[in-house]
Short mmCIF file of C-alpha atoms in Angstrom, two decimals:
data_model
loop_
_atom_site.label_atom_id
_atom_site.label_comp_id
_atom_site.label_asym_id
_atom_site.label_seq_id
_atom_site.Cartn_x
_atom_site.Cartn_y
_atom_site.Cartn_z
CA MET A 1 192.02 103.32 208.03
CA PHE A 2 192.43 100.78 205.12
CA SER A 3 193.07 97.15 206.29
CA SER A 4 193.55 93.79 204.45
CA ARG A 5 189.64 93.14 205.29
CA ASP A 6 189.00 96.03 203.40
CA LEU A 7 191.07 94.91 200.60
CA MET A 8 189.51 91.61 200.38
CA LYS A 9 185.77 92.91 200.52
CA ARG A 10 186.90 95.06 197.51
CA VAL A 11 188.28 92.47 195.46
CA GLY A 12 185.16 90.08 196.40
CA GLN A 13 182.63 92.68 195.53
CA ASN A 14 183.70 93.27 191.91
CA GLY A 15 186.94 91.96 191.11
CA ARG A 16 188.48 95.18 189.78
CA LEU A 17 191.82 94.53 192.22
CA VAL A 18 192.41 90.88 191.26
CA ALA A 19 194.72 91.69 188.40
CA PHE A 20 196.85 94.19 190.37
CA CYS A 21 197.30 91.78 193.51
CA LYS A 22 198.53 89.01 190.71
CA ALA A 23 200.98 91.52 189.22
CA VAL A 24 202.10 92.24 192.39
CA GLY A 25 202.57 88.75 193.44
CA VAL A 26 204.59 87.90 189.68
CA TYR A 27 206.75 91.03 190.79
CA PHE A 28 207.79 89.97 194.04
CA LEU A 29 208.39 86.30 192.48
CA VAL A 30 210.15 87.28 189.33
CA GLY A 31 210.96 90.63 188.93
CA SER A 32 211.81 92.10 192.42
CA GLY A 33 215.75 92.66 192.40
CA GLY A 34 216.34 91.87 188.82
CA ALA A 35 218.94 93.48 186.48
CA PRO A 36 218.10 96.68 184.53
CA SER A 37 215.94 95.41 181.68
CA LEU A 38 212.54 95.98 179.87
CA GLN A 39 211.14 92.90 181.39
CA THR A 40 212.00 94.13 185.08
CA ALA A 41 210.43 97.46 184.17
CA VAL A 42 207.34 96.00 182.73
CA LEU A 43 206.91 93.98 185.75
CA LYS A 44 207.74 96.61 188.18
CA CYS A 45 205.11 98.67 186.22
CA ALA A 46 202.09 96.18 186.24
CA PRO A 47 200.58 96.73 189.39
CA VAL A 48 200.35 100.74 188.74
CA LEU A 49 199.09 100.47 185.58
CA PHE A 50 195.92 98.29 186.62
CA LEU A 51 195.61 100.72 189.60
CA VAL A 52 195.49 103.39 186.94
CA ALA A 53 193.03 101.55 185.02
CA CYS A 54 191.01 100.88 188.33
CA VAL A 55 190.94 104.67 189.35
CA GLY A 56 190.96 106.37 185.93
CA LEU A 57 188.25 104.33 183.96
CA GLY A 58 185.63 104.79 187.04
CA GLY A 59 186.01 108.25 185.64
CA ARG A 60 183.77 109.66 188.78
CA GLY A 61 185.19 113.39 189.65
CA GLU A 62 188.51 115.46 189.19
CA TYR A 63 189.89 113.84 192.09
CA ALA A 64 190.12 110.46 190.69
CA ARG A 65 191.16 111.63 187.32
CA ARG A 66 193.82 113.68 188.96
CA VAL A 67 195.11 110.78 191.27
CA ALA A 68 194.98 108.62 187.93
CA VAL A 69 197.45 111.29 186.29
CA GLY A 70 199.84 110.93 189.37
CA LEU A 71 199.38 107.28 189.35
CA ALA A 72 200.57 107.15 185.40
CA LEU A 73 203.46 109.45 186.01
CA SER A 74 204.92 107.53 188.96
CA CYS A 75 204.63 104.40 186.80
CA VAL A 76 206.82 106.21 184.39
CA GLY A 77 209.25 107.38 187.08
CA ASP A 78 209.33 103.70 188.29
CA ALA A 79 209.98 102.40 184.77
CA LEU A 80 213.03 105.06 184.61
CA LEU A 81 214.37 104.22 187.81
CA VAL A 82 215.14 100.61 186.56
CA TRP A 83 218.09 101.77 185.01
CA PRO A 84 220.76 104.29 187.00
CA ALA A 85 221.53 106.37 184.32
CA CYS A 86 217.56 107.48 183.88
CA PHE A 87 217.57 108.68 187.74
CA VAL A 88 216.81 112.40 186.77
CA GLY A 89 214.21 111.52 184.43
CA GLY A 90 212.66 109.02 187.00
CA MET A 91 212.80 112.11 189.55
CA CYS A 92 211.28 114.33 186.87
CA ALA A 93 208.33 111.93 186.69
CA PHE A 94 207.71 111.54 190.05
CA GLY A 95 207.78 115.19 190.56
CA GLY A 96 205.13 115.59 187.83
CA ALA A 97 203.24 112.94 190.01
CA HIS A 98 203.68 114.82 192.87
CA VAL A 99 202.15 118.07 191.31
CA ALA A 100 199.21 115.78 189.89
CA TYR A 101 198.50 114.58 193.64
CA LEU A 102 198.60 118.53 194.91
CA ALA A 103 195.68 119.39 192.14
CA ALA A 104 193.75 116.50 193.69
CA PHE A 105 194.61 117.54 197.27
CA GLY A 106 193.91 121.27 197.01
CA TRP A 107 194.96 123.64 199.46
CA ARG A 108 192.21 123.75 202.00
CA PRO A 109 192.42 123.73 204.85
CA LEU A 110 195.74 125.04 205.19
CA ARG A 111 197.13 123.28 208.52
CA ALA A 112 199.99 125.80 208.26
CA GLY A 113 201.44 123.88 211.69
CA VAL A 114 201.85 120.86 209.63
CA ALA A 115 203.37 122.71 206.95
CA LEU A 116 206.10 124.20 209.43
CA LEU A 117 206.74 120.77 210.75
CA ILE A 118 207.31 118.70 207.47
CA TYR A 119 209.54 121.81 205.78
CA ALA A 120 211.70 121.78 208.93
CA CYS A 121 212.02 117.75 209.09
CA THR A 122 212.66 118.13 205.58
CA LEU A 123 215.57 120.60 205.52
CA LEU A 124 217.04 119.04 208.52
CA TYR A 125 217.09 115.72 206.65
CA LEU A 126 218.47 117.52 203.61
CA ARG A 127 221.79 118.26 205.81
CA THR A 128 222.34 114.31 205.81
CA LEU A 129 222.64 114.32 202.14
CA SER A 130 226.12 114.57 200.10
CA PRO A 131 224.57 114.56 196.30
CA PRO A 132 226.81 114.93 193.35
CA PRO A 133 227.28 118.09 191.81
CA GLY A 134 224.63 117.47 189.17
CA LEU A 135 221.96 117.06 192.09
CA ARG A 136 222.79 119.83 194.19
CA VAL A 137 219.88 122.13 193.07
CA LEU A 138 217.16 119.26 191.63
CA LEU A 139 217.66 117.06 194.60
CA PRO A 140 216.37 119.60 197.29
CA ALA A 141 213.75 121.05 194.57
CA TYR A 142 212.43 117.75 194.55
CA ALA A 143 212.53 117.09 198.50
CA LEU A 144 210.83 120.30 198.78
CA LEU A 145 207.61 119.50 196.27
CA LEU A 146 207.48 116.03 197.77
CA ALA A 147 207.29 117.82 201.17
CA THR A 148 204.63 120.26 199.60
CA MET A 149 202.53 117.26 198.51
CA ALA A 150 202.76 115.67 202.02
CA TRP A 151 201.91 118.56 203.85
CA ARG A 152 198.64 118.80 201.62
CA GLY A 153 197.51 115.16 201.61
CA ALA A 154 198.58 115.25 205.51
CA ALA A 155 196.32 118.60 206.06
CA ARG A 156 193.16 116.86 204.74
CA ALA A 157 191.15 114.57 206.77
CA GLY A 158 190.93 111.14 205.12
CA SER A 159 192.47 107.80 204.43
CA GLN A 160 194.92 109.76 201.76
CA ARG A 161 196.84 111.11 204.87
CA PRO A 162 199.01 108.34 205.70
CA GLY A 163 199.61 107.48 201.80
CA ALA A 164 200.82 110.86 201.44
CA LEU A 165 203.43 110.39 204.55
CA LEU A 166 204.29 106.94 203.41
CA PHE A 167 205.33 108.65 199.99
CA LEU A 168 207.78 111.10 201.98
CA LEU A 169 209.51 108.42 204.17
CA SER A 170 209.88 105.75 201.48
CA ASP A 171 211.38 108.66 199.34
CA ALA A 172 213.34 109.65 202.25
CA ILE A 173 214.91 106.20 202.80
CA LEU A 174 215.52 106.00 198.97
CA GLY A 175 217.46 109.42 199.26
CA TYR A 176 219.47 108.50 201.89
CA SER A 177 220.60 104.95 200.59
CA LEU A 178 221.82 106.57 197.56
CA PHE A 179 223.46 109.93 198.93
CA GLY A 180 223.50 109.77 202.57
CA GLY A 181 224.69 106.30 204.01
CA ASP A 182 223.71 102.62 203.96
CA VAL A 183 220.01 101.55 205.12
CA PRO A 184 219.44 98.02 206.45
CA TYR A 185 217.17 96.05 203.74
CA LYS A 186 217.04 98.84 201.39
CA GLN A 187 216.67 96.26 198.61
CA LEU A 188 213.03 95.79 199.58
CA ASP A 189 210.78 97.70 197.58
CA THR A 190 208.37 99.86 199.86
CA SER A 191 208.08 102.68 196.99
CA GLY A 192 204.73 101.14 195.60
CA LEU A 193 202.99 101.41 199.21
CA PRO A 194 202.12 104.76 199.21
CA VAL A 195 200.67 104.94 195.50
CA THR A 196 199.04 101.66 196.27
CA ARG A 197 197.18 102.98 199.15
CA ARG A 198 196.07 106.14 197.56
CA ALA A 199 194.56 104.27 194.62
CA ILE A 200 192.69 101.68 196.86
CA LYS A 201 191.22 104.54 198.82
CA THR A 202 189.93 106.32 195.39
CA VAL A 203 188.74 103.16 194.42
CA ARG A 204 186.59 102.36 197.35
CA ASN A 205 185.00 106.16 197.12
CA GLN A 206 183.92 104.98 193.36
#
C-alpha cells in the first residue's frame, strides 16, 4: 500500500515530486472551482503534467511509457472538461487514456470472476443514469471501457489495483452527479487521485 510516508520518502530522495506537490497546492488554493478559462485548465493540468514528466523521463520499460501516455491523455481530458461544451472530447481523451492503461496492465491473469463482478456492477449503475440522447451510446461505451480498465488493474497483484478501482469510483460519482442525481460535496475534485496513485507507483518502481 502507498502511504504519505512513502511519498515523503520519495520526495526526499530525489525531489522528482516536489514540483508536483507544489502544483497540487497551487491548484487547490487558486484554481479549484474556478470559472472555465485557460488559466483554470492550466492550473488543473499542471500536477498531471509533472507526473507525466516523472514517469516518462524515467524511460524504464514499456509499462512506464504506456502509463505516461495514459497520464498525458488524462491531462487532455481534464483540460477539456473545464469547458462543459467540450464534455464529449474530454470523455474521448479519457477513453484513450484507459486504452493506454489497458496496454500497460496486459491480459494475464484473466480473473474472470473479477470481470463478472465489475461488469455486473457497471450495468446496474448504468440503469440509474438518464443521459441526453446524444450520449446514450457514447456513455455506456465509455463505462464499459472504464470497467475493462478497472478489471485489468484489479486482476493484477500490485499497488495499481486501488488506483484502477478509484478511477472507476470517481468517474461513477461524476457520471451520477451529471446524469443521475445530486451528490453531496461533488464540487470536491477527486478525479486526480487515481492517476496520481498510479503515477507515484510507477515512479517508485523506477
